Structure formats: structure tokens, C-alpha cells
Short mmCIF file of C-alpha atoms in Angstrom, two decimals:
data_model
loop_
_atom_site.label_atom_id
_atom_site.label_comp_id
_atom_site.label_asym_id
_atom_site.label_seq_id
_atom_site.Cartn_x
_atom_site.Cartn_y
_atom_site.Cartn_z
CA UNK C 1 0.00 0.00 0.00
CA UNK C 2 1.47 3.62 -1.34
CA UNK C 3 0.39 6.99 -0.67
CA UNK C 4 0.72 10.04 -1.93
CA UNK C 5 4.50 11.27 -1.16
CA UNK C 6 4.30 13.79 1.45
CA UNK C 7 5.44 17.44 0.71
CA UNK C 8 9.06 18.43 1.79
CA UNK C 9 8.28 22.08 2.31
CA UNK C 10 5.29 21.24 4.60
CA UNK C 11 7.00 19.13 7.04
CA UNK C 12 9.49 21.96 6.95
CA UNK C 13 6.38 24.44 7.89
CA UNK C 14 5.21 22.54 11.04
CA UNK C 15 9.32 21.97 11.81
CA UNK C 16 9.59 25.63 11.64
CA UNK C 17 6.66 26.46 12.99
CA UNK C 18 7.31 24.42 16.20
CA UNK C 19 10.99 25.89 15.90
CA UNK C 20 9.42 29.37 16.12
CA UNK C 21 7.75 28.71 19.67
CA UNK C 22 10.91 26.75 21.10
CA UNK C 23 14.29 27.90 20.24
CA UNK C 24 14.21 30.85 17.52
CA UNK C 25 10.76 32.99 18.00
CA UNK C 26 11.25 35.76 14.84
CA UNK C 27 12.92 33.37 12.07
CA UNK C 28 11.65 30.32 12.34
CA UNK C 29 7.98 31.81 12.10
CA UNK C 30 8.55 33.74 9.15
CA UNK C 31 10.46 30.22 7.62
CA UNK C 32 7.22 28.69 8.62
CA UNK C 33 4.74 30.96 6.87
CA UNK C 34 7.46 30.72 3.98
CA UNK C 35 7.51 27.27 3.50
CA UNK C 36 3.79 26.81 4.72
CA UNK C 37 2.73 28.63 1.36
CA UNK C 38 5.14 27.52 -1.36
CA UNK C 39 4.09 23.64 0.36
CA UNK C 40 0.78 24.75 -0.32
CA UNK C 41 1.44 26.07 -3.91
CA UNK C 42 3.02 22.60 -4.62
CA UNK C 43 0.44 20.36 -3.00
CA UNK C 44 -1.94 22.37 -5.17
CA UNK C 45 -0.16 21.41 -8.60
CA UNK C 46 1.05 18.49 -7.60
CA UNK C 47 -1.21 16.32 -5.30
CA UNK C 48 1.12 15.24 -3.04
CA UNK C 49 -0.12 14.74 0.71
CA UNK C 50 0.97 17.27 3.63
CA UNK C 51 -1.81 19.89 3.15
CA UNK C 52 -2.72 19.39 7.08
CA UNK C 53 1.27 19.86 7.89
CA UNK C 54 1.46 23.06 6.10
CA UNK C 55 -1.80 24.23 7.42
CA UNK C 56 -0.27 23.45 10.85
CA UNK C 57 2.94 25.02 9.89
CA UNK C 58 1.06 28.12 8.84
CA UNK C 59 -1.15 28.37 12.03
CA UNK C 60 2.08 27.83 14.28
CA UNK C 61 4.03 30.74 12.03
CA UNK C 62 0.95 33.68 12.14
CA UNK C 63 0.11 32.98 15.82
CA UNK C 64 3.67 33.05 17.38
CA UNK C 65 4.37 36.20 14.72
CA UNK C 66 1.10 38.13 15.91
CA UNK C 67 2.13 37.03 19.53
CA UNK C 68 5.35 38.70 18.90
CA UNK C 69 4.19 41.80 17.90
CA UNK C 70 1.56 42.48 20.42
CA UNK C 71 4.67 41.53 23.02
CA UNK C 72 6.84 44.09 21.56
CA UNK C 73 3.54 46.50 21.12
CA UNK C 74 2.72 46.18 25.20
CA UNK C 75 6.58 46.49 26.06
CA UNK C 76 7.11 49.72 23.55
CA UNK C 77 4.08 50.67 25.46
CA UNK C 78 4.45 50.00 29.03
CA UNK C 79 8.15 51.74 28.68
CA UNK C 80 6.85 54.62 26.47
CA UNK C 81 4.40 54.90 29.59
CA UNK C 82 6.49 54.88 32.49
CA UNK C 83 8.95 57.65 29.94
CA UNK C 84 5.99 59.74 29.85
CA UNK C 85 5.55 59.27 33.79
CA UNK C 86 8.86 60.03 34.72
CA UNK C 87 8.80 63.53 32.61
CA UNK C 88 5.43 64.54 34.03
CA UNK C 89 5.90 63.82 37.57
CA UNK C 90 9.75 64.46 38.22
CA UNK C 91 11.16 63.81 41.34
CA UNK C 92 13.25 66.24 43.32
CA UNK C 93 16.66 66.53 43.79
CA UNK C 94 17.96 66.27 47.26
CA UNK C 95 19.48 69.94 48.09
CA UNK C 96 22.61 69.95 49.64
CA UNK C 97 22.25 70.96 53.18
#
């Protein structure tokens, strides 16, 4: 019993894509979305099986990449914040007596 030959580029989505949330957050979700779409492309043409790994590849890449962004978003906030803070509210400088 043979089935259809399983993409390359889709088992390298999910790899990324797992890759991403693990050991290297920025690049291996952009290699996931990467690789998640060209597997797709070729699945399309070519009927091999993987569709579900570069689905899963995909998901993995956009989520951890959003995630990112909203982290740096909160942290550019919070420090932009506490910037503004400090500027409005300054604290005094001990005189010398």
C-alpha cells in the first residue's frame, strides 16, 4: 500500500513552525509561513499529501508572529508609559544641606 508522497516544504512548515515557539521565535515563524505557502502552492499542482502539515505550519508561524508583535507593542508601550511618567511627575533633587 502507497500513498501520496508527502510534501518536503510542509513538514518543513510545522518543523519551523514548532521551531518558532521553542528555540528561535522571529525566524523560524517567518520560515514557517514561507515554507507553509510555497508547500501549499506545490500540493496544489502536484497532489502530493501534507496539506494538514502546512496548514499546521502556517497556524504555528501567524500565531507566534502576531504574539510577537503584540509583546513588543505592550513592552514599547508599558516603557513609552512609564517615559511619559517620569517627565510629568519628576522627582526632586535632594538639596545639599
Amino acid at each position: 500500500m502507497t500513498g501520496a508522497r508527502t510534501n518536503t516544504m510542509a513538514v518543513l512548515s510545522l518543523v519551523f513552525g514548532l521551531i518558532a515557539w521553542v528555540v528561535c521565535p522571529f525566524i523560524g515563524a517567518v520560515l514557517a509561513i514561507i515554507f507553509g505557502h510555497v508547500a501549499r502552492s506545490q500540493i496544489k499542482q502536484s497532489g502530493e499529501g501534507g496539506g494538514g502539515l502546512a496548514m499546521a505550519g502556517l497556524i504555528l508561524g501567524y500565531v507566534h508572529l502576531v504574539a510577537a508583535v503584540l509583546f513588543v507593542i505592550f513592552w514599547i508601550a508599558l516603557l513609552g508609559g512609564m517615559a511619559i511618567l517620569m517627565t510629568a511627575f519628576p522627582t526632586p533633587s535632594p538639596s545639599p544641606g
